[in-house]
PDB file of C-alpha atoms in Angstrom:
ATOM      1  CA  UNK A  21      22.352   3.727  73.851  1.00 88.00           C
ATOM      2  CA  UNK A  22      24.825   1.264  71.748  1.00 93.00           C
ATOM      3  CA  UNK A  23      24.438  -0.033  68.354  1.00 94.00           C
ATOM      4  CA  UNK A  24      26.764  -2.693  66.850  1.00 95.00           C
ATOM      5  CA  UNK A  25      27.491  -2.193  63.349  1.00 95.00           C
ATOM      6  CA  UNK A  26      29.424  -5.593  62.749  1.00 93.00           C
ATOM      7  CA  UNK A  27      29.956  -4.879  59.279  1.00 94.00           C
ATOM      8  CA  UNK A  28      32.144  -2.221  59.951  1.00 94.00           C
ATOM      9  CA  UNK A  29      33.506  -3.671  63.357  1.00 95.00           C
ATOM     10  CA  UNK A  30      32.298  -0.908  65.385  1.00 96.00           C
ATOM     11  CA  UNK A  31      29.950   0.269  68.103  1.00 97.00           C
ATOM     12  CA  UNK A  32      27.937   3.454  67.681  1.00 97.00           C
ATOM     13  CA  UNK A  33      26.753   5.214  70.899  1.00 97.00           C
ATOM     14  CA  UNK A  34      24.308   8.170  70.729  1.00 97.00           C
ATOM     15  CA  UNK A  35      23.969   9.724  74.167  1.00 96.00           C
ATOM     16  CA  UNK A  36      21.531  12.330  74.889  1.00 96.00           C
ATOM     17  CA  UNK A  37      21.811  15.896  78.114  1.00 96.00           C
ATOM     18  CA  UNK A  38      19.462  17.874  78.861  1.00 96.00           C
ATOM     19  CA  UNK A  39      19.713  21.025  80.492  1.00 94.00           C
ATOM     20  CA  UNK A  40      23.285  21.571  79.383  1.00 91.00           C
ATOM     21  CA  UNK A  41      25.600  24.482  79.403  1.00 88.00           C
ATOM     22  CA  UNK A  42      27.679  25.260  76.559  1.00 89.00           C
ATOM     23  CA  UNK A  43      29.330  28.259  77.225  1.00 88.00           C
ATOM     24  CA  UNK A  44      32.188  27.384  74.315  1.00 90.00           C
ATOM     25  CA  UNK A  45      31.048  24.664  71.927  1.00 90.00           C
ATOM     26  CA  UNK A  46      34.947  24.209  70.870  1.00 90.00           C
ATOM     27  CA  UNK A  47      36.144  23.978  74.136  1.00 91.00           C
ATOM     28  CA  UNK A  48      33.528  21.609  75.209  1.00 90.00           C
ATOM     29  CA  UNK A  49      34.797  19.173  71.395  1.00 89.00           C
ATOM     30  CA  UNK A  50      38.181  19.803  73.073  1.00 90.00           C
ATOM     31  CA  UNK A  51      37.792  18.753  76.414  1.00 92.00           C
ATOM     32  CA  UNK A  52      35.725  15.653  75.535  1.00 92.00           C
ATOM     33  CA  UNK A  53      38.417  14.833  72.801  1.00 90.00           C
ATOM     34  CA  UNK A  54      40.342  15.118  75.434  1.00 91.00           C
ATOM     35  CA  UNK A  55      39.156  13.226  78.212  1.00 92.00           C
ATOM     36  CA  UNK A  56      37.937  10.248  75.892  1.00 93.00           C
ATOM     37  CA  UNK A  57      41.032   9.588  74.150  1.00 90.00           C
ATOM     38  CA  UNK A  58      41.578   9.810  70.117  1.00 89.00           C
ATOM     39  CA  UNK A  59      37.740   7.988  69.276  1.00 95.00           C
ATOM     40  CA  UNK A  60      35.089   9.736  66.527  1.00 95.00           C
ATOM     41  CA  UNK A  61      33.664  12.074  68.527  1.00 95.00           C
ATOM     42  CA  UNK A  62      30.777  14.563  67.150  1.00 95.00           C
ATOM     43  CA  UNK A  63      28.612  16.775  69.663  1.00 95.00           C
ATOM     44  CA  UNK A  64      25.254  17.947  68.439  1.00 96.00           C
ATOM     45  CA  UNK A  65      22.306  20.131  68.981  1.00 96.00           C
ATOM     46  CA  UNK A  66      19.724  17.532  69.650  1.00 96.00           C
ATOM     47  CA  UNK A  67      16.922  18.891  68.228  1.00 95.00           C
ATOM     48  CA  UNK A  68      18.302  18.545  64.835  1.00 96.00           C
ATOM     49  CA  UNK A  69      18.350  14.782  65.695  1.00 96.00           C
ATOM     50  CA  UNK A  70      15.354  12.546  63.906  1.00 96.00           C
ATOM     51  CA  UNK A  71      16.284   9.560  65.595  1.00 95.00           C
ATOM     52  CA  UNK A  72      18.261   6.376  66.399  1.00 94.00           C
ATOM     53  CA  UNK A  73      17.359   5.693  62.919  1.00 95.00           C
ATOM     54  CA  UNK A  74      18.949   8.829  61.670  1.00 96.00           C
ATOM     55  CA  UNK A  75      22.213   9.081  63.560  1.00 97.00           C
ATOM     56  CA  UNK A  76      22.714   4.961  62.372  1.00 96.00           C
ATOM     57  CA  UNK A  77      21.940   6.058  58.898  1.00 96.00           C
ATOM     58  CA  UNK A  78      24.085   8.836  58.521  1.00 96.00           C
ATOM     59  CA  UNK A  79      26.950   6.894  60.424  1.00 97.00           C
ATOM     60  CA  UNK A  80      26.667   3.917  58.167  1.00 96.00           C
ATOM     61  CA  UNK A  81      26.451   6.248  54.896  1.00 95.00           C
ATOM     62  CA  UNK A  82      29.884   8.064  56.720  1.00 96.00           C
ATOM     63  CA  UNK A  83      31.930   4.717  57.341  1.00 96.00           C
ATOM     64  CA  UNK A  84      30.716   3.783  53.581  1.00 95.00           C
ATOM     65  CA  UNK A  85      32.298   6.942  51.963  1.00 94.00           C
ATOM     66  CA  UNK A  86      35.524   6.151  53.965  1.00 93.00           C
ATOM     67  CA  UNK A  87      35.334   2.445  53.148  1.00 93.00           C
ATOM     68  CA  UNK A  88      34.697   3.183  49.365  1.00 92.00           C
ATOM     69  CA  UNK A  89      37.013   6.314  49.454  1.00 92.00           C
ATOM     70  CA  UNK A  90      34.432   9.121  48.561  1.00 90.00           C
ATOM     71  CA  UNK A  91      34.612  10.905  51.924  1.00 91.00           C
ATOM     72  CA  UNK A  92      33.554  14.257  51.890  1.00 90.00           C
ATOM     73  CA  UNK A  93      36.440  15.268  54.692  1.00 93.00           C
ATOM     74  CA  UNK A  94      39.629  13.878  56.292  1.00 94.00           C
ATOM     75  CA  UNK A  95      38.043  12.531  59.482  1.00 95.00           C
ATOM     76  CA  UNK A  96      35.152   9.961  59.966  1.00 96.00           C
ATOM     77  CA  UNK A  97      33.456  12.170  62.484  1.00 95.00           C
ATOM     78  CA  UNK A  98      33.243  15.274  60.259  1.00 95.00           C
ATOM     79  CA  UNK A  99      31.556  12.646  57.882  1.00 96.00           C
ATOM     80  CA  UNK A 100      29.027  11.711  60.108  1.00 96.00           C
ATOM     81  CA  UNK A 101      28.250  15.484  60.306  1.00 96.00           C
ATOM     82  CA  UNK A 102      28.014  15.665  57.018  1.00 96.00           C
ATOM     83  CA  UNK A 103      25.106  13.600  56.591  1.00 96.00           C
ATOM     84  CA  UNK A 104      23.585  13.660  59.844  1.00 96.00           C
ATOM     85  CA  UNK A 105      22.993  17.190  58.137  1.00 96.00           C
ATOM     86  CA  UNK A 106      22.511  16.598  54.670  1.00 95.00           C
ATOM     87  CA  UNK A 107      24.925  19.337  53.890  1.00 94.00           C
ATOM     88  CA  UNK A 108      28.294  19.046  51.592  1.00 92.00           C
ATOM     89  CA  UNK A 109      30.236  22.124  53.117  1.00 93.00           C
ATOM     90  CA  UNK A 110      31.308  22.143  57.151  1.00 94.00           C
ATOM     91  CA  UNK A 111      30.625  25.389  58.540  1.00 94.00           C
ATOM     92  CA  UNK A 112      26.245  24.584  56.526  1.00 95.00           C
ATOM     93  CA  UNK A 113      26.440  21.196  58.526  1.00 95.00           C
ATOM     94  CA  UNK A 114      27.877  23.056  61.869  1.00 94.00           C
ATOM     95  CA  UNK A 115      25.890  26.160  61.427  1.00 94.00           C
ATOM     96  CA  UNK A 116      23.084  23.870  61.146  1.00 93.00           C
ATOM     97  CA  UNK A 117      22.792  20.859  63.526  1.00 94.00           C
ATOM     98  CA  UNK A 118      26.348  22.106  65.641  1.00 93.00           C
ATOM     99  CA  UNK A 119      26.112  22.808  69.554  1.00 94.00           C
ATOM    100  CA  UNK A 120      26.108  26.323  70.233  1.00 93.00           C
ATOM    101  CA  UNK A 121      26.024  28.557  73.553  1.00 89.00           C
ATOM    102  CA  UNK A 122      22.224  28.668  73.712  1.00 89.00           C
ATOM    103  CA  UNK A 123      22.255  24.477  73.277  1.00 92.00           C
ATOM    104  CA  UNK A 124      20.929  23.116  75.762  1.00 92.00           C
ATOM    105  CA  UNK A 125      20.079  19.485  74.652  1.00 95.00           C
ATOM    106  CA  UNK A 126      23.285  17.785  73.782  1.00 96.00           C
ATOM    107  CA  UNK A 127      23.623  14.958  71.647  1.00 96.00           C
ATOM    108  CA  UNK A 128      27.329  13.037  71.685  1.00 96.00           C
ATOM    109  CA  UNK A 129      28.030  10.119  68.952  1.00 96.00           C
ATOM    110  CA  UNK A 130      31.213   8.444  68.909  1.00 96.00           C
ATOM    111  CA  UNK A 131      32.505   5.234  67.361  1.00 97.00           C
ATOM    112  CA  UNK A 132      34.533   2.589  69.340  1.00 96.00           C
ATOM    113  CA  UNK A 133      35.516  -0.646  68.107  1.00 95.00           C
ATOM    114  CA  UNK A 134      33.774  -2.520  70.503  1.00 95.00           C
ATOM    115  CA  UNK A 135      31.432  -1.966  73.960  1.00 95.00           C
ATOM    116  CA  UNK A 136      33.633  -2.943  77.157  1.00 96.00           C
ATOM    117  CA  UNK A 137      35.175   0.251  75.648  1.00 96.00           C
ATOM    118  CA  UNK A 138      31.953   1.886  74.731  1.00 96.00           C
ATOM    119  CA  UNK A 139      30.877   1.704  78.154  1.00 96.00           C
ATOM    120  CA  UNK A 140      34.104   2.936  79.830  1.00 95.00           C
ATOM    121  CA  UNK A 141      33.462   6.464  77.606  1.00 95.00           C
ATOM    122  CA  UNK A 142      30.249   6.552  78.204  1.00 94.00           C
ATOM    123  CA  UNK A 143      31.275   6.722  81.984  1.00 94.00           C
ATOM    124  CA  UNK A 144      34.276   9.609  81.361  1.00 94.00           C
ATOM    125  CA  UNK A 145      31.711  11.458  78.689  1.00 93.00           C
ATOM    126  CA  UNK A 146      28.746  11.850  81.679  1.00 91.00           C
ATOM    127  CA  UNK A 147      31.468  12.709  84.340  1.00 91.00           C
ATOM    128  CA  UNK A 148      32.753  15.595  81.131  1.00 91.00           C
ATOM    129  CA  UNK A 149      30.040  17.129  80.511  1.00 91.00           C
ATOM    130  CA  UNK A 150      27.130  19.228  82.106  1.00 89.00           C
ATOM    131  CA  UNK A 151      23.542  18.501  82.322  1.00 91.00           C
ATOM    132  CA  UNK A 152      21.981  14.751  82.503  1.00 95.00           C
ATOM    133  CA  UNK A 153      21.757  12.140  80.797  1.00 95.00           C
ATOM    134  CA  UNK A 154      18.436  11.468  79.075  1.00 96.00           C
ATOM    135  CA  UNK A 155      18.816   9.549  75.609  1.00 95.00           C
ATOM    136  CA  UNK A 156      15.627  10.189  74.962  1.00 96.00           C
ATOM    137  CA  UNK A 157      16.452  13.183  73.684  1.00 96.00           C
ATOM    138  CA  UNK A 158      17.317  12.062  70.236  1.00 96.00           C
ATOM    139  CA  UNK A 159      14.221  10.647  69.374  1.00 96.00           C
ATOM    140  CA  UNK A 160      11.684  12.091  67.376  1.00 95.00           C
ATOM    141  CA  UNK A 161       9.044  14.491  69.014  1.00 95.00           C
ATOM    142  CA  UNK A 162       6.336  15.967  68.106  1.00 95.00           C
ATOM    143  CA  UNK A 163       8.296  19.423  69.337  1.00 95.00           C
ATOM    144  CA  UNK A 164      11.180  18.934  66.958  1.00 95.00           C
ATOM    145  CA  UNK A 165       9.065  19.088  63.853  1.00 94.00           C
ATOM    146  CA  UNK A 166       9.060  22.779  62.905  1.00 94.00           C
ATOM    147  CA  UNK A 167      12.889  22.883  63.782  1.00 94.00           C
ATOM    148  CA  UNK A 168      13.681  20.310  61.987  1.00 95.00           C
ATOM    149  CA  UNK A 169      11.395  20.924  58.668  1.00 94.00           C
ATOM    150  CA  UNK A 170      12.878  24.016  58.476  1.00 94.00           C
ATOM    151  CA  UNK A 171      16.537  22.801  58.796  1.00 94.00           C
ATOM    152  CA  UNK A 172      16.067  20.161  56.375  1.00 95.00           C
ATOM    153  CA  UNK A 173      13.981  21.830  54.171  1.00 94.00           C
ATOM    154  CA  UNK A 174      11.194  19.605  54.232  1.00 94.00           C
ATOM    155  CA  UNK A 175       7.172  21.321  53.082  1.00 92.00           C
ATOM    156  CA  UNK A 176       4.326  19.706  54.227  1.00 90.00           C
ATOM    157  CA  UNK A 177       3.496  18.859  50.393  1.00 91.00           C
ATOM    158  CA  UNK A 178       6.594  16.736  50.976  1.00 89.00           C
ATOM    159  CA  UNK A 179       5.083  14.822  54.036  1.00 86.00           C
ATOM    160  CA  UNK A 180       2.139  14.250  52.446  1.00 86.00           C
ATOM    161  CA  UNK A 181       3.718  12.881  49.243  1.00 87.00           C
ATOM    162  CA  UNK A 182       5.799   9.607  51.049  1.00 84.00           C
ATOM    163  CA  UNK A 183       3.931   6.650  51.855  1.00 78.00           C
ATOM    164  CA  UNK A 184       4.645   6.947  55.593  1.00 84.00           C
ATOM    165  CA  UNK A 185       2.562   9.116  58.444  1.00 85.00           C
ATOM    166  CA  UNK A 186       3.602  12.600  60.490  1.00 86.00           C
ATOM    167  CA  UNK A 187       6.381  11.889  62.450  1.00 92.00           C
ATOM    168  CA  UNK A 188       7.099   8.390  60.467  1.00 92.00           C
ATOM    169  CA  UNK A 189       7.273  10.509  57.486  1.00 92.00           C
ATOM    170  CA  UNK A 190       9.171  13.266  58.347  1.00 94.00           C
ATOM    171  CA  UNK A 191      12.282  10.825  59.190  1.00 94.00           C
ATOM    172  CA  UNK A 192      12.183   8.805  56.147  1.00 93.00           C
ATOM    173  CA  UNK A 193      12.471  12.358  54.653  1.00 94.00           C
ATOM    174  CA  UNK A 194      15.582  13.751  56.743  1.00 95.00           C
ATOM    175  CA  UNK A 195      17.390  10.237  56.123  1.00 93.00           C
ATOM    176  CA  UNK A 196      16.068  10.142  52.633  1.00 92.00           C
ATOM    177  CA  UNK A 197      18.163  13.953  52.231  1.00 92.00           C
ATOM    178  CA  UNK A 198      21.170  12.183  54.229  1.00 91.00           C
ATOM    179  CA  UNK A 199      21.576   9.402  51.766  1.00 88.00           C
ATOM    180  CA  UNK A 200      21.682  11.515  48.717  1.00 88.00           C
ATOM    181  CA  UNK A 201      24.891  12.955  50.015  1.00 83.00           C
ATOM    182  CA  UNK A 202      26.490   9.610  48.555  1.00 77.00           C
ATOM    183  CA  UNK A 203      24.660   9.624  45.137  1.00 74.00           C
ATOM    184  CA  UNK A 204      24.914  13.319  44.547  1.00 67.00           C
ATOM    185  CA  UNK A 205      29.225  13.085  44.591  1.00 58.00           C
TER     186      UNK A 205
END
């Protein structure tokens, strides 16, 4: 799925793959960067993505941090990782939501300057990664609830305390934790 970010003159692409086999996350990332070029690119375990809004808000916050000079890292793709994971340390972010050998549902996030470039990169991406494309694995669902609550340290009481219900409450709390990185500098 492609999302226009007109304020930043960027296109955000969020793509999911199921039944992926990742023998080495480092090798996969290297291969993708080699095949897709020098665009900002991140690979994540899709089990820890709480939907399109989670990725969108994290990416906007990362881009804003760079624009305002408040970034924690030197690279936008790492900043996006930090915001999606709601972590200040890269190693903790990778440990929490990074792709591992046992990861079977991979989310690939990248930025381009226009829709045509994004479409070309998506084709190259599909040729570079194992598994079947399935963008629906990005979506929040009941199966993701327990691992997300654990990963983002969200209690049932916190879920009950929000104005939203069910999965919407979980998504809102995760987005809020992510946004707190910008405030807690």
